[in-house]
């Protein structure tokens, strides 16, 4: 790590510490510089301004969040992995409430791009559910429902703990949302099972295209399957 990158990291750590201690969830660039022992011109050189520092702080938070997600065990049961991912999301929020609020309820002019990575990671796990024939709706729609609920519960617990007092709230919402998106393969040949079979086949084709189908045929088949899944 270069001297400049180390200094940058120290300033981000000081900013996060100040953010966590501030009743108004704000930071002072002067206080950050004083905590690290540098002048404000150093901050302006590294981050541009206060908005740049906050934006970098959000990116720093997402870097740790994504590395934490990548470190979670991938098992043979994607539903277990989904539960673990939900619970770990809540744990991250409760461990770092100030940075979590900044990450997932930002007021910055420039929005971070990392949430797209988080969404794609969740979608990949849901595609494993689809490949097993256990997804009721397409993976991207399931990811939208699950991630928005996960973030909503986390923010509710942080912002209004006086209202959201049920210690089992997270698990109950998790199980309710999962039940709407995921189930065991149904034995009957019609209705819901038909859609779930289409979702399963589409997921399998995306993972391993059929060599005998041309690109145009593959796209057309996936379009039909996605329509059935919807």
Coordinates of C-alpha atoms in Angstrom, one line a residue:
X1 CA 0.0 0.0 0.0
X2 CA 1.4 3.4 -1.0
X3 CA 1.7 6.3 1.4
X4 CA -1.1 8.1 -0.4
X5 CA -3.5 5.0 -0.4
X6 CA -2.7 4.4 3.3
X7 CA -3.5 8.1 4.1
X8 CA -6.7 7.8 2.0
X9 CA -7.8 4.7 4.0
X10 CA -7.0 6.4 7.3
X11 CA -9.1 9.4 6.3
X12 CA -12.0 7.1 5.3
X13 CA -11.8 5.3 8.7
X14 CA -11.8 8.6 10.5
X15 CA -14.8 9.8 8.5
X16 CA -16.7 6.6 9.2
X17 CA -15.9 6.9 12.9
X18 CA -17.1 10.5 13.0
X19 CA -20.3 9.5 11.0
X20 CA -21.1 6.8 13.5
X21 CA -20.6 9.2 16.5
X22 CA -22.6 12.1 15.0
X23 CA -26.3 12.4 16.1
X24 CA -27.1 14.0 12.8
X25 CA -25.2 11.4 10.8
X26 CA -22.9 14.0 9.2
X27 CA -19.2 14.6 9.1
X28 CA -16.9 17.6 9.3
X29 CA -14.0 17.7 6.8
X30 CA -12.0 19.8 9.3
X31 CA -12.6 17.2 12.1
X32 CA -11.6 14.4 9.7
X33 CA -8.4 16.1 8.8
X34 CA -7.6 16.9 12.5
X35 CA -8.2 13.2 13.4
X36 CA -5.6 12.1 10.8
X37 CA -3.2 15.0 11.5
X38 CA -3.3 16.6 8.0
X39 CA -4.5 19.9 6.5
X40 CA -7.7 20.3 4.5
X41 CA -5.8 20.7 1.3
X42 CA -4.8 17.0 1.6
X43 CA -8.5 16.1 1.7
X44 CA -9.3 18.2 -1.3
X45 CA -6.5 16.6 -3.2
X46 CA -7.6 13.1 -2.4
X47 CA -11.4 13.5 -2.5
X48 CA -12.2 16.8 -4.1
X49 CA -14.6 18.0 -1.5
X50 CA -17.0 16.8 1.2
X51 CA -19.3 15.2 -1.3
X52 CA -16.4 13.3 -2.8
X53 CA -15.3 12.1 0.7
X54 CA -18.9 10.8 1.4
X55 CA -19.0 9.2 -2.1
X56 CA -15.7 7.4 -1.4
X57 CA -17.0 6.4 2.0
X58 CA -20.0 4.7 0.4
X59 CA -17.7 2.9 -2.1
X60 CA -15.5 1.8 0.8
X61 CA -18.6 0.4 2.6
X62 CA -19.8 -1.5 -0.4
X63 CA -16.3 -2.9 -1.0
X64 CA -16.4 -4.5 2.5
X65 CA -20.0 -5.6 2.0
X66 CA -19.3 -7.3 -1.3
X67 CA -16.2 -9.0 0.1
X68 CA -18.2 -10.2 3.0
X69 CA -20.8 -11.6 0.6
X70 CA -18.2 -13.4 -1.4
X71 CA -16.8 -15.0 1.8
X72 CA -20.2 -16.6 2.6
X73 CA -20.2 -20.4 2.1
X74 CA -21.9 -21.6 -1.1
X75 CA -23.7 -24.9 -0.3
X76 CA -25.5 -27.4 -2.4
X77 CA -28.8 -25.8 -1.2
X78 CA -29.4 -22.4 -2.8
X79 CA -32.3 -21.7 -0.4
X80 CA -30.0 -22.1 2.6
X81 CA -27.6 -19.7 0.9
X82 CA -30.4 -17.2 0.4
X83 CA -31.4 -17.3 4.0
X84 CA -27.7 -16.9 5.1
X85 CA -27.4 -13.9 2.7
X86 CA -30.5 -12.2 4.1
X87 CA -29.4 -12.7 7.7
X88 CA -25.9 -11.5 6.9
X89 CA -27.3 -8.4 5.2
X90 CA -29.2 -7.6 8.4
X91 CA -26.1 -8.3 10.6
X92 CA -24.0 -5.9 8.5
X93 CA -26.6 -3.2 8.9
X94 CA -26.8 -3.6 12.7
X95 CA -23.0 -3.7 13.0
X96 CA -22.4 -0.6 10.9
X97 CA -25.7 1.4 11.1
X98 CA -24.2 4.8 10.1
X99 CA -22.4 3.6 7.0
X100 CA -25.3 1.3 6.1
X101 CA -27.7 4.2 6.1
X102 CA -25.4 6.2 3.9
X103 CA -25.0 3.2 1.5
X104 CA -28.6 2.2 1.1
X105 CA -30.4 5.5 1.7
X106 CA -28.0 7.9 0.0
X107 CA -28.6 11.6 -0.6
X108 CA -25.5 12.1 -2.8
X109 CA -25.8 13.6 -6.2
X110 CA -23.8 10.8 -7.7
X111 CA -25.3 7.4 -6.9
X112 CA -23.0 4.4 -6.3
X113 CA -22.8 1.6 -8.9
X114 CA -22.1 -1.1 -6.4
X115 CA -25.8 -1.8 -5.7
X116 CA -26.0 -3.3 -9.2
X117 CA -23.2 -5.8 -8.2
X118 CA -25.1 -6.7 -5.0
X119 CA -28.3 -7.2 -7.1
X120 CA -26.4 -9.4 -9.6
X121 CA -24.9 -11.5 -6.8
X122 CA -28.4 -12.2 -5.4
X123 CA -29.7 -12.9 -8.9
X124 CA -27.1 -15.6 -9.4
X125 CA -28.1 -17.4 -6.3
X126 CA -31.8 -17.2 -7.4
X127 CA -30.8 -18.6 -10.8
X128 CA -29.5 -21.7 -8.9
X129 CA -33.0 -21.9 -7.4
X130 CA -34.5 -21.6 -10.9
X131 CA -32.2 -24.4 -12.2
X132 CA -33.5 -26.6 -9.5
X133 CA -37.1 -25.9 -10.5
X134 CA -37.9 -24.2 -7.2
X135 CA -38.5 -20.6 -8.3
X136 CA -42.1 -19.3 -8.8
X137 CA -41.1 -16.2 -10.7
X138 CA -38.1 -15.2 -12.9
X139 CA -34.8 -14.6 -11.0
X140 CA -34.6 -10.9 -11.6
X141 CA -38.1 -10.3 -10.3
X142 CA -37.4 -12.4 -7.3
X143 CA -34.2 -10.5 -6.7
X144 CA -36.1 -7.2 -6.8
X145 CA -38.6 -8.4 -4.2
X146 CA -36.1 -10.0 -1.9
X147 CA -33.5 -7.2 -1.9
X148 CA -36.0 -4.4 -1.5
X149 CA -37.6 -6.2 1.5
X150 CA -34.1 -6.9 3.0
X151 CA -33.1 -3.3 2.7
X152 CA -36.5 -2.1 4.0
X153 CA -36.3 -4.3 7.1
X154 CA -32.7 -3.2 7.8
X155 CA -33.5 0.5 7.5
X156 CA -36.6 0.1 9.6
X157 CA -34.6 -1.5 12.4
X158 CA -32.0 1.2 12.3
X159 CA -34.3 4.3 11.8
X160 CA -37.3 3.4 14.0
X161 CA -36.3 0.8 16.5
X162 CA -39.1 2.1 18.7
X163 CA -41.7 0.8 16.2
X164 CA -40.0 -2.3 14.9
X165 CA -39.5 -4.0 18.3
X166 CA -40.2 -7.6 17.3
X167 CA -36.9 -9.5 17.6
X168 CA -38.2 -12.1 15.1
X169 CA -39.2 -9.5 12.5
X170 CA -36.4 -10.0 10.1
X171 CA -36.9 -13.8 10.0
X172 CA -40.6 -13.5 9.6
X173 CA -40.4 -11.0 6.7
X174 CA -37.7 -13.1 5.1
X175 CA -39.7 -16.3 5.2
X176 CA -42.8 -14.5 3.9
X177 CA -41.0 -13.0 1.0
X178 CA -39.2 -16.2 0.2
X179 CA -42.5 -18.1 0.3
X180 CA -43.9 -15.8 -2.4
X181 CA -40.9 -16.4 -4.7
X182 CA -39.7 -19.9 -3.9
X183 CA -41.2 -23.3 -3.4
X184 CA -40.6 -27.0 -4.1
X185 CA -41.2 -28.3 -7.6
X186 CA -44.9 -28.9 -8.1
X187 CA -46.0 -32.3 -9.5
X188 CA -49.0 -31.2 -11.5
X189 CA -48.4 -30.4 -15.2
X190 CA -50.3 -27.2 -15.5
X191 CA -50.9 -23.8 -13.8
X192 CA -48.0 -22.6 -11.6
X193 CA -45.9 -25.7 -12.4
X194 CA -45.9 -24.8 -16.1
X195 CA -44.4 -21.4 -15.4
X196 CA -41.9 -22.7 -12.9
X197 CA -40.8 -25.4 -15.4
X198 CA -40.3 -22.6 -18.0
X199 CA -38.2 -20.6 -15.5
X200 CA -36.2 -23.7 -14.7
X201 CA -35.5 -24.5 -18.3
X202 CA -34.6 -20.9 -19.2
X203 CA -32.1 -20.8 -16.3
X204 CA -30.6 -24.1 -17.4
X205 CA -30.3 -22.9 -21.0
X206 CA -28.6 -19.7 -20.0
X207 CA -26.1 -21.7 -18.0
X208 CA -25.4 -24.3 -20.7
X209 CA -26.7 -23.4 -24.2
X210 CA -27.8 -26.3 -26.4
X211 CA -25.1 -26.7 -29.1
X212 CA -27.6 -27.8 -31.7
X213 CA -29.5 -24.4 -31.5
X214 CA -28.2 -21.3 -33.3
X215 CA -28.0 -18.0 -31.5
X216 CA -31.2 -16.7 -33.0
X217 CA -33.1 -20.0 -32.1
X218 CA -31.7 -19.8 -28.6
X219 CA -32.9 -16.2 -28.2
X220 CA -36.3 -17.0 -29.5
X221 CA -36.7 -20.1 -27.2
X222 CA -35.6 -18.0 -24.2
X223 CA -38.1 -15.3 -25.1
X224 CA -40.9 -17.9 -25.2
X225 CA -39.8 -19.4 -21.9
X226 CA -39.5 -16.0 -20.2
X227 CA -43.0 -15.2 -21.4
X228 CA -44.3 -18.5 -19.9
X229 CA -42.4 -17.8 -16.7
X230 CA -44.0 -14.4 -16.4

